[in-house]
């Protein structure tokens, strides 16, 4: 899969993507990340990418033409079936299932805005979708684009090791994670739950499921309401609830 990011800060994207899971996926040619700078598509002496908003008000707006030409070059470098996405707080909130769906496209062009945003005609005419990574404002779309690249790359075949990919499509889908512990066994009198030292893998699996259900119930009841629980899961959640007095 190829990712193309349209950004005024290309090094920010290539640098961050070169680490960890995404960096390894790039090295192994499972994904590529290319960057396109709208500034390279300006024609004036000052390489102007922004202009004052019609109607007045504070800040600047990214001009249509450099964005349009940057996206066109990204499209030409890739396949006919590119999906173009603008990242903004006004977009559709991304979810694991939306990200799963885009693993099926061969090219994702992500547009990172700066300033107060882009000319709306660019969103209407050149973009297929507008996505949000959360209900907060950041200073530009680059970090949002990197979140999308990271989250999609992890879902591609061969990117994660066997153990990690097994966790993706397991029964823990749509639940928060259970707590993790490693050595030492005691930290200032705070010990590891006995069951994790028992060696009984059936008990450990049940305890972890109970914790995942309980934490989701406590912290993200909205996720739990959407999920159909098995009889075993219902039982474990009741047990968890009864233990928190
Ligand atoms: C700036 C601003 C200033 C005053 C009043 C309102 C304002 N809104 C914005 C704004 O949304 N700026 C954006 C900065 C313009 C597009 C790129 N920027 C951005 C993207 N910030 N946050 C995102 C983003 C993208 C995806 N998911 C969450 C946030």
PDB file of C-alpha atoms and ligand atoms in Angstrom:
ATOM      1  CA  UNK A   1       0.000   0.000   0.000  1.00  0.00           C
ATOM      2  CA  UNK A   2       1.255   3.489  -0.729  1.00  0.00           C
ATOM      3  CA  UNK A   3       0.676   6.568   1.393  1.00  0.00           C
ATOM      4  CA  UNK A   4       1.193  10.031  -0.076  1.00  0.00           C
ATOM      5  CA  UNK A   5       1.117  12.985   2.286  1.00  0.00           C
ATOM      6  CA  UNK A   6       0.575  16.529   1.013  1.00  0.00           C
ATOM      7  CA  UNK A   7       2.279  18.742   3.591  1.00  0.00           C
ATOM      8  CA  UNK A   8       4.210  21.970   4.107  1.00  0.00           C
ATOM      9  CA  UNK A   9       6.409  20.010   6.577  1.00  0.00           C
ATOM     10  CA  UNK A  10       7.495  16.899   4.636  1.00  0.00           C
ATOM     11  CA  UNK A  11      10.449  16.057   6.916  1.00  0.00           C
ATOM     12  CA  UNK A  12       8.099  15.873   9.894  1.00  0.00           C
ATOM     13  CA  UNK A  13       6.187  13.066   8.178  1.00  0.00           C
ATOM     14  CA  UNK A  14       9.126  11.096   6.734  1.00  0.00           C
ATOM     15  CA  UNK A  15      11.056  11.336  10.006  1.00  0.00           C
ATOM     16  CA  UNK A  16       8.207  10.113  12.228  1.00  0.00           C
ATOM     17  CA  UNK A  17       7.181   7.348   9.800  1.00  0.00           C
ATOM     18  CA  UNK A  18      10.741   5.954   9.760  1.00  0.00           C
ATOM     19  CA  UNK A  19      10.450   4.622  13.340  1.00  0.00           C
ATOM     20  CA  UNK A  20       9.018   1.426  14.787  1.00  0.00           C
ATOM     21  CA  UNK A  21       6.280  -0.549  13.088  1.00  0.00           C
ATOM     22  CA  UNK A  22       5.839   1.892  10.177  1.00  0.00           C
ATOM     23  CA  UNK A  23       9.613   2.187   9.673  1.00  0.00           C
ATOM     24  CA  UNK A  24       9.953  -1.604   9.476  1.00  0.00           C
ATOM     25  CA  UNK A  25       6.989  -1.866   7.068  1.00  0.00           C
ATOM     26  CA  UNK A  26       8.692   0.711   4.815  1.00  0.00           C
ATOM     27  CA  UNK A  27      12.039  -1.169   4.956  1.00  0.00           C
ATOM     28  CA  UNK A  28      10.231  -4.395   4.068  1.00  0.00           C
ATOM     29  CA  UNK A  29       8.407  -2.657   1.182  1.00  0.00           C
ATOM     30  CA  UNK A  30       4.965  -3.490   2.551  1.00  0.00           C
ATOM     31  CA  UNK A  31       4.143   0.228   2.481  1.00  0.00           C
ATOM     32  CA  UNK A  32       5.706   3.379   1.067  1.00  0.00           C
ATOM     33  CA  UNK A  33       5.352   6.925   2.375  1.00  0.00           C
ATOM     34  CA  UNK A  34       5.911   9.753  -0.120  1.00  0.00           C
ATOM     35  CA  UNK A  35       5.567  13.453   0.574  1.00  0.00           C
ATOM     36  CA  UNK A  36       4.439  16.314  -1.642  1.00  0.00           C
ATOM     37  CA  UNK A  37       5.015  19.925  -0.661  1.00  0.00           C
ATOM     38  CA  UNK A  38       2.469  22.445  -1.985  1.00  0.00           C
ATOM     39  CA  UNK A  39       5.238  25.047  -1.857  1.00  0.00           C
ATOM     40  CA  UNK A  40       6.940  23.232  -4.745  1.00  0.00           C
ATOM     41  CA  UNK A  41       3.846  23.926  -6.877  1.00  0.00           C
ATOM     42  CA  UNK A  42       3.778  27.694  -6.430  1.00  0.00           C
ATOM     43  CA  UNK A  43       4.734  29.942  -9.329  1.00  0.00           C
ATOM     44  CA  UNK A  44       5.337  33.310  -7.662  1.00  0.00           C
ATOM     45  CA  UNK A  45       8.678  34.631  -6.450  1.00  0.00           C
ATOM     46  CA  UNK A  46       7.655  34.316  -2.776  1.00  0.00           C
ATOM     47  CA  UNK A  47       6.301  30.732  -3.115  1.00  0.00           C
ATOM     48  CA  UNK A  48       2.993  31.761  -1.597  1.00  0.00           C
ATOM     49  CA  UNK A  49       0.864  28.884  -0.312  1.00  0.00           C
ATOM     50  CA  UNK A  50      -1.628  30.889   1.764  1.00  0.00           C
ATOM     51  CA  UNK A  51      -3.814  33.954   1.426  1.00  0.00           C
ATOM     52  CA  UNK A  52      -6.263  36.065   3.462  1.00  0.00           C
ATOM     53  CA  UNK A  53      -9.754  34.667   4.067  1.00  0.00           C
ATOM     54  CA  UNK A  54     -12.668  36.126   2.091  1.00  0.00           C
ATOM     55  CA  UNK A  55     -15.019  37.742   4.610  1.00  0.00           C
ATOM     56  CA  UNK A  56     -12.128  38.807   6.777  1.00  0.00           C
ATOM     57  CA  UNK A  57     -11.115  37.534  10.170  1.00  0.00           C
ATOM     58  CA  UNK A  58      -7.890  36.253  11.663  1.00  0.00           C
ATOM     59  CA  UNK A  59      -5.396  33.888  10.110  1.00  0.00           C
ATOM     60  CA  UNK A  60      -4.672  32.618   6.646  1.00  0.00           C
ATOM     61  CA  UNK A  61      -6.146  29.974   4.348  1.00  0.00           C
ATOM     62  CA  UNK A  62      -4.189  27.545   2.138  1.00  0.00           C
ATOM     63  CA  UNK A  63      -4.653  28.388  -1.547  1.00  0.00           C
ATOM     64  CA  UNK A  64      -6.345  25.960  -3.941  1.00  0.00           C
ATOM     65  CA  UNK A  65      -3.856  25.746  -6.810  1.00  0.00           C
ATOM     66  CA  UNK A  66      -0.697  24.470  -5.012  1.00  0.00           C
ATOM     67  CA  UNK A  67      -2.768  21.858  -3.138  1.00  0.00           C
ATOM     68  CA  UNK A  68      -4.532  20.775  -6.333  1.00  0.00           C
ATOM     69  CA  UNK A  69      -1.296  20.307  -8.256  1.00  0.00           C
ATOM     70  CA  UNK A  70       0.417  18.499  -5.372  1.00  0.00           C
ATOM     71  CA  UNK A  71      -2.472  16.011  -5.164  1.00  0.00           C
ATOM     72  CA  UNK A  72      -2.409  15.538  -8.956  1.00  0.00           C
ATOM     73  CA  UNK A  73       1.294  14.678  -8.903  1.00  0.00           C
ATOM     74  CA  UNK A  74       0.702  12.240  -6.034  1.00  0.00           C
ATOM     75  CA  UNK A  75      -2.077  10.609  -8.074  1.00  0.00           C
ATOM     76  CA  UNK A  76       0.166  10.315 -11.129  1.00  0.00           C
ATOM     77  CA  UNK A  77       2.907   8.681  -9.073  1.00  0.00           C
ATOM     78  CA  UNK A  78       0.454   6.013  -7.939  1.00  0.00           C
ATOM     79  CA  UNK A  79      -2.542   4.047  -9.105  1.00  0.00           C
ATOM     80  CA  UNK A  80      -5.818   5.117 -10.697  1.00  0.00           C
ATOM     81  CA  UNK A  81      -7.725   4.098  -7.564  1.00  0.00           C
ATOM     82  CA  UNK A  82      -6.351   6.635  -5.087  1.00  0.00           C
ATOM     83  CA  UNK A  83      -8.481   7.810  -2.176  1.00  0.00           C
ATOM     84  CA  UNK A  84      -7.859  11.444  -1.193  1.00  0.00           C
ATOM     85  CA  UNK A  85      -8.528  12.364   2.441  1.00  0.00           C
ATOM     86  CA  UNK A  86      -8.334  15.774   4.142  1.00  0.00           C
ATOM     87  CA  UNK A  87      -7.569  15.614   7.873  1.00  0.00           C
ATOM     88  CA  UNK A  88      -9.502  18.078  10.004  1.00  0.00           C
ATOM     89  CA  UNK A  89     -11.529  18.334  13.210  1.00  0.00           C
ATOM     90  CA  UNK A  90     -14.632  18.723  10.983  1.00  0.00           C
ATOM     91  CA  UNK A  91     -14.102  15.264   9.483  1.00  0.00           C
ATOM     92  CA  UNK A  92     -15.750  11.904  10.078  1.00  0.00           C
ATOM     93  CA  UNK A  93     -14.296  10.388  13.272  1.00  0.00           C
ATOM     94  CA  UNK A  94     -11.984   7.504  12.348  1.00  0.00           C
ATOM     95  CA  UNK A  95     -12.631   4.097  13.917  1.00  0.00           C
ATOM     96  CA  UNK A  96     -10.852   0.760  13.763  1.00  0.00           C
ATOM     97  CA  UNK A  97     -13.481  -0.509  11.306  1.00  0.00           C
ATOM     98  CA  UNK A  98     -13.114   2.494   8.970  1.00  0.00           C
ATOM     99  CA  UNK A  99      -9.339   1.964   9.026  1.00  0.00           C
ATOM    100  CA  UNK A 100      -9.849  -1.742   8.303  1.00  0.00           C
ATOM    101  CA  UNK A 101     -11.843  -0.834   5.211  1.00  0.00           C
ATOM    102  CA  UNK A 102      -9.092   1.398   3.763  1.00  0.00           C
ATOM    103  CA  UNK A 103      -6.568  -1.457   3.876  1.00  0.00           C
ATOM    104  CA  UNK A 104      -8.344  -2.399   0.615  1.00  0.00           C
ATOM    105  CA  UNK A 105      -7.213   0.707  -1.307  1.00  0.00           C
ATOM    106  CA  UNK A 106      -3.811   0.670  -2.966  1.00  0.00           C
ATOM    107  CA  UNK A 107      -3.093   4.397  -2.525  1.00  0.00           C
ATOM    108  CA  UNK A 108      -4.173   6.744   0.253  1.00  0.00           C
ATOM    109  CA  UNK A 109      -3.407  10.437  -0.302  1.00  0.00           C
ATOM    110  CA  UNK A 110      -3.550  12.297   3.016  1.00  0.00           C
ATOM    111  CA  UNK A 111      -3.736  16.082   2.976  1.00  0.00           C
ATOM    112  CA  UNK A 112      -2.363  17.882   6.028  1.00  0.00           C
ATOM    113  CA  UNK A 113      -3.573  21.453   6.371  1.00  0.00           C
ATOM    114  CA  UNK A 114      -1.900  24.299   8.255  1.00  0.00           C
ATOM    115  CA  UNK A 115      -2.994  27.820   9.262  1.00  0.00           C
ATOM    116  CA  UNK A 116      -6.810  28.051   9.637  1.00  0.00           C
ATOM    117  CA  UNK A 117      -7.339  25.369   6.994  1.00  0.00           C
ATOM    118  CA  UNK A 118      -7.685  24.993   3.222  1.00  0.00           C
ATOM    119  CA  UNK A 119      -9.932  26.644   0.624  1.00  0.00           C
ATOM    120  CA  UNK A 120     -13.208  24.706   0.948  1.00  0.00           C
ATOM    121  CA  UNK A 121     -13.354  24.163  -2.817  1.00  0.00           C
ATOM    122  CA  UNK A 122     -10.281  21.935  -2.488  1.00  0.00           C
ATOM    123  CA  UNK A 123     -12.168  19.717  -0.011  1.00  0.00           C
ATOM    124  CA  UNK A 124     -15.252  19.644  -2.260  1.00  0.00           C
ATOM    125  CA  UNK A 125     -13.559  19.076  -5.616  1.00  0.00           C
ATOM    126  CA  UNK A 126     -10.316  17.220  -4.876  1.00  0.00           C
ATOM    127  CA  UNK A 127     -11.005  15.152  -1.753  1.00  0.00           C
ATOM    128  CA  UNK A 128     -13.065  11.975  -1.436  1.00  0.00           C
ATOM    129  CA  UNK A 129     -13.442  12.207   2.320  1.00  0.00           C
ATOM    130  CA  UNK A 130     -12.635  14.305   5.404  1.00  0.00           C
ATOM    131  CA  UNK A 131     -11.482  12.492   8.549  1.00  0.00           C
ATOM    132  CA  UNK A 132     -10.906  13.468  12.177  1.00  0.00           C
ATOM    133  CA  UNK A 133      -8.617  11.618  14.596  1.00  0.00           C
ATOM    134  CA  UNK A 134     -10.345  13.147  17.627  1.00  0.00           C
ATOM    135  CA  UNK A 135     -12.270  16.109  18.974  1.00  0.00           C
ATOM    136  CA  UNK A 136      -9.398  18.498  19.561  1.00  0.00           C
ATOM    137  CA  UNK A 137      -7.521  21.070  17.520  1.00  0.00           C
ATOM    138  CA  UNK A 138      -3.840  20.583  16.747  1.00  0.00           C
ATOM    139  CA  UNK A 139      -1.594  22.908  14.782  1.00  0.00           C
ATOM    140  CA  UNK A 140      -1.755  21.016  11.507  1.00  0.00           C
ATOM    141  CA  UNK A 141      -2.847  17.784   9.879  1.00  0.00           C
ATOM    142  CA  UNK A 142       0.595  16.072   9.855  1.00  0.00           C
ATOM    143  CA  UNK A 143       0.231  14.337  13.212  1.00  0.00           C
ATOM    144  CA  UNK A 144      -3.267  13.216  12.215  1.00  0.00           C
ATOM    145  CA  UNK A 145      -1.912  11.821   8.906  1.00  0.00           C
ATOM    146  CA  UNK A 146       0.777   9.941  10.847  1.00  0.00           C
ATOM    147  CA  UNK A 147      -1.870   8.438  13.128  1.00  0.00           C
ATOM    148  CA  UNK A 148      -3.778   7.171  10.087  1.00  0.00           C
ATOM    149  CA  UNK A 149      -0.612   5.763   8.473  1.00  0.00           C
ATOM    150  CA  UNK A 150       0.380   3.990  11.691  1.00  0.00           C
ATOM    151  CA  UNK A 151      -3.065   2.563  12.422  1.00  0.00           C
ATOM    152  CA  UNK A 152      -3.615   1.326   8.836  1.00  0.00           C
ATOM    153  CA  UNK A 153      -0.097  -0.117   8.447  1.00  0.00           C
ATOM    154  CA  UNK A 154      -0.524  -2.292  11.560  1.00  0.00           C
ATOM    155  CA  UNK A 155      -3.532  -3.927   9.908  1.00  0.00           C
ATOM    156  CA  UNK A 156      -1.694  -4.987   6.736  1.00  0.00           C
ATOM    157  CA  UNK A 157      -0.721  -8.652   6.321  1.00  0.00           C
ATOM    158  CA  UNK A 158       2.846  -9.410   7.416  1.00  0.00           C
ATOM    159  CA  UNK A 159       3.434  -6.166   9.330  1.00  0.00           C
ATOM    160  CA  UNK A 160       3.001  -7.418  12.906  1.00  0.00           C
ATOM    161  CA  UNK A 161       4.440 -10.629  14.341  1.00  0.00           C
ATOM    162  CA  UNK A 162       2.153 -13.658  14.757  1.00  0.00           C
ATOM    163  CA  UNK A 163       1.383 -12.951  18.416  1.00  0.00           C
ATOM    164  CA  UNK A 164       0.463  -9.314  17.858  1.00  0.00           C
ATOM    165  CA  UNK A 165      -1.700 -10.038  14.835  1.00  0.00           C
ATOM    166  CA  UNK A 166      -3.539 -12.774  16.763  1.00  0.00           C
ATOM    167  CA  UNK A 167      -4.597 -10.075  19.243  1.00  0.00           C
ATOM    168  CA  UNK A 168      -6.130  -7.980  16.439  1.00  0.00           C
ATOM    169  CA  UNK A 169      -9.007 -10.224  15.431  1.00  0.00           C
ATOM    170  CA  UNK A 170      -9.534 -11.972  18.721  1.00  0.00           C
ATOM    171  CA  UNK A 171     -12.563 -11.815  21.014  1.00  0.00           C
ATOM    172  CA  UNK A 172     -10.995  -8.744  22.684  1.00  0.00           C
ATOM    173  CA  UNK A 173     -12.175  -6.658  19.674  1.00  0.00           C
ATOM    174  CA  UNK A 174     -13.765  -3.354  20.698  1.00  0.00           C
ATOM    175  CA  UNK A 175     -12.691  -3.781  24.330  1.00  0.00           C
ATOM    176  CA  UNK A 176     -10.040  -1.864  26.239  1.00  0.00           C
ATOM    177  CA  UNK A 177      -6.851  -3.789  26.977  1.00  0.00           C
ATOM    178  CA  UNK A 178      -6.292  -5.707  30.225  1.00  0.00           C
ATOM    179  CA  UNK A 179      -3.500  -4.598  32.619  1.00  0.00           C
ATOM    180  CA  UNK A 180       0.081  -5.771  32.016  1.00  0.00           C
ATOM    181  CA  UNK A 181       2.851  -6.547  34.523  1.00  0.00           C
ATOM    182  CA  UNK A 182       6.530  -7.469  34.275  1.00  0.00           C
ATOM    183  CA  UNK A 183       9.394  -7.972  36.744  1.00  0.00           C
ATOM    184  CA  UNK A 184       9.963  -7.259  39.566  1.00  0.00           C
ATOM    185  CA  UNK A 185       7.173  -9.101  41.392  1.00  0.00           C
ATOM    186  CA  UNK A 186       7.007  -6.401  44.116  1.00  0.00           C
ATOM    187  CA  UNK A 187       7.303  -2.621  43.698  1.00  0.00           C
ATOM    188  CA  UNK A 188       7.046  -0.745  47.018  1.00  0.00           C
ATOM    189  CA  UNK A 189       4.687  -3.377  48.405  1.00  0.00           C
ATOM    190  CA  UNK A 190       2.528  -3.398  45.263  1.00  0.00           C
ATOM    191  CA  UNK A 191       2.415  -6.958  43.938  1.00  0.00           C
ATOM    192  CA  UNK A 192       1.465  -8.684  40.697  1.00  0.00           C
ATOM    193  CA  UNK A 193      -1.998 -10.404  40.760  1.00  0.00           C
ATOM    194  CA  UNK A 194      -1.482 -14.017  41.954  1.00  0.00           C
ATOM    195  CA  UNK A 195      -3.310 -15.550  38.983  1.00  0.00           C
ATOM    196  CA  UNK A 196      -0.625 -14.253  36.593  1.00  0.00           C
ATOM    197  CA  UNK A 197       2.019 -16.229  38.542  1.00  0.00           C
ATOM    198  CA  UNK A 198      -0.112 -19.404  38.691  1.00  0.00           C
ATOM    199  CA  UNK A 199       0.866 -20.854  35.327  1.00  0.00           C
ATOM    200  CA  UNK A 200      -2.807 -21.761  34.762  1.00  0.00           C
ATOM    201  CA  UNK A 201      -3.401 -20.379  31.276  1.00  0.00           C
ATOM    202  CA  UNK A 202      -7.164 -20.920  31.271  1.00  0.00           C
ATOM    203  CA  UNK A 203      -7.450 -18.918  34.520  1.00  0.00           C
ATOM    204  CA  UNK A 204      -5.133 -16.233  33.173  1.00  0.00           C
ATOM    205  CA  UNK A 205      -7.183 -15.891  29.957  1.00  0.00           C
ATOM    206  CA  UNK A 206     -10.408 -15.605  32.014  1.00  0.00           C
ATOM    207  CA  UNK A 207      -8.858 -13.016  34.363  1.00  0.00           C
ATOM    208  CA  UNK A 208      -7.643 -10.935  31.408  1.00  0.00           C
ATOM    209  CA  UNK A 209     -11.058 -11.048  29.727  1.00  0.00           C
ATOM    210  CA  UNK A 210     -12.699 -10.034  33.011  1.00  0.00           C
ATOM    211  CA  UNK A 211     -10.303  -7.087  33.376  1.00  0.00           C
ATOM    212  CA  UNK A 212     -10.845  -6.005  29.754  1.00  0.00           C
ATOM    213  CA  UNK A 213     -14.628  -6.112  30.223  1.00  0.00           C
ATOM    214  CA  UNK A 214     -14.479  -4.402  33.627  1.00  0.00           C
ATOM    215  CA  UNK A 215     -12.227  -1.589  32.481  1.00  0.00           C
ATOM    216  CA  UNK A 216     -14.358  -1.015  29.386  1.00  0.00           C
ATOM    217  CA  UNK A 217     -17.482  -0.901  31.607  1.00  0.00           C
ATOM    218  CA  UNK A 218     -15.809   1.596  33.976  1.00  0.00           C
ATOM    219  CA  UNK A 219     -14.056   3.828  31.454  1.00  0.00           C
ATOM    220  CA  UNK A 220     -15.844   3.458  28.109  1.00  0.00           C
ATOM    221  CA  UNK A 221     -19.438   2.329  28.650  1.00  0.00           C
ATOM    222  CA  UNK A 222     -20.189   3.657  25.134  1.00  0.00           C
ATOM    223  CA  UNK A 223     -17.991   0.894  23.642  1.00  0.00           C
ATOM    224  CA  UNK A 224     -19.634  -1.786  25.753  1.00  0.00           C
ATOM    225  CA  UNK A 225     -23.173  -0.746  24.760  1.00  0.00           C
ATOM    226  CA  UNK A 226     -22.308  -1.393  21.093  1.00  0.00           C
ATOM    227  CA  UNK A 227     -20.828  -4.853  21.732  1.00  0.00           C
ATOM    228  CA  UNK A 228     -22.645  -8.196  21.890  1.00  0.00           C
ATOM    229  CA  UNK A 229     -21.227 -10.200  24.801  1.00  0.00           C
ATOM    230  CA  UNK A 230     -21.083 -13.991  25.004  1.00  0.00           C
ATOM    231  CA  UNK A 231     -22.662 -15.753  28.008  1.00  0.00           C
ATOM    232  CA  UNK A 232     -19.158 -16.263  29.438  1.00  0.00           C
ATOM    233  CA  UNK A 233     -18.365 -12.557  29.018  1.00  0.00           C
ATOM    234  CA  UNK A 234     -21.643 -11.544  30.702  1.00  0.00           C
ATOM    235  CA  UNK A 235     -20.735 -13.796  33.620  1.00  0.00           C
ATOM    236  CA  UNK A 236     -17.192 -12.365  33.916  1.00  0.00           C
ATOM    237  CA  UNK A 237     -18.472  -8.784  33.793  1.00  0.00           C
ATOM    238  CA  UNK A 238     -21.036  -9.506  36.547  1.00  0.00           C
ATOM    239  CA  UNK A 239     -18.194 -10.989  38.609  1.00  0.00           C
ATOM    240  CA  UNK A 240     -16.099  -7.845  38.036  1.00  0.00           C
ATOM    241  CA  UNK A 241     -19.002  -5.584  39.032  1.00  0.00           C
ATOM    242  CA  UNK A 242     -19.666  -7.558  42.214  1.00  0.00           C
ATOM    243  CA  UNK A 243     -15.977  -7.222  43.192  1.00  0.00           C
ATOM    244  CA  UNK A 244     -15.998  -3.382  42.993  1.00  0.00           C
ATOM    245  CA  UNK A 245     -18.509  -3.389  45.933  1.00  0.00           C
TER     246      UNK A 245
HETATM  247  C1  LIG B   1      -7.784  26.947  13.703  1.00  0.00           C
HETATM  248  C2  LIG B   1      -8.572  27.859  14.341  1.00  0.00           C
HETATM  249  C3  LIG B   1      -8.281  29.110  14.849  1.00  0.00           C
HETATM  250  C4  LIG B   1      -9.310  29.827  15.441  1.00  0.00           C
HETATM  251  C5  LIG B   1     -10.580  29.306  15.509  1.00  0.00           C
HETATM  252  C6  LIG B   1     -10.853  28.046  15.012  1.00  0.00           C
HETATM  253  C7  LIG B   1      -9.828  27.346  14.430  1.00  0.00           C
HETATM  254  N1  LIG B   1      -9.837  26.167  13.868  1.00  0.00           N
HETATM  255  C8  LIG B   1      -8.633  25.935  13.418  1.00  0.00           C
HETATM  256  C9  LIG B   1      -8.319  24.742  12.754  1.00  0.00           C
HETATM  257  O1  LIG B   1      -9.141  23.848  12.700  1.00  0.00           O
HETATM  258  N2  LIG B   1      -7.110  24.705  12.166  1.00  0.00           N
HETATM  259  C10 LIG B   1      -6.743  23.521  11.464  1.00  0.00           C
HETATM  260  C11 LIG B   1      -5.363  23.118  11.900  1.00  0.00           C
HETATM  261  C12 LIG B   1      -6.793  23.687  10.003  1.00  0.00           C
HETATM  262  C13 LIG B   1      -6.516  22.358   9.363  1.00  0.00           C
HETATM  263  C14 LIG B   1      -5.261  21.712   9.932  1.00  0.00           C
HETATM  264  N3  LIG B   1      -5.231  21.816  11.351  1.00  0.00           N
HETATM  265  C15 LIG B   1      -5.717  20.805  12.102  1.00  0.00           C
HETATM  266  C16 LIG B   1      -6.066  19.530  11.761  1.00  0.00           C
HETATM  267  N4  LIG B   1      -5.928  20.931  13.412  1.00  0.00           N
HETATM  268  N5  LIG B   1      -6.445  19.796  13.892  1.00  0.00           N
HETATM  269  C17 LIG B   1      -6.525  18.921  12.909  1.00  0.00           C
HETATM  270  C18 LIG B   1      -7.073  17.631  13.093  1.00  0.00           C
HETATM  271  C19 LIG B   1      -7.081  16.734  12.054  1.00  0.00           C
HETATM  272  C20 LIG B   1      -7.662  15.490  12.253  1.00  0.00           C
HETATM  273  N6  LIG B   1      -8.195  15.174  13.439  1.00  0.00           N
HETATM  274  C21 LIG B   1      -8.191  16.032  14.461  1.00  0.00           C
HETATM  275  C22 LIG B   1      -7.630  17.281  14.305  1.00  0.00           C
END
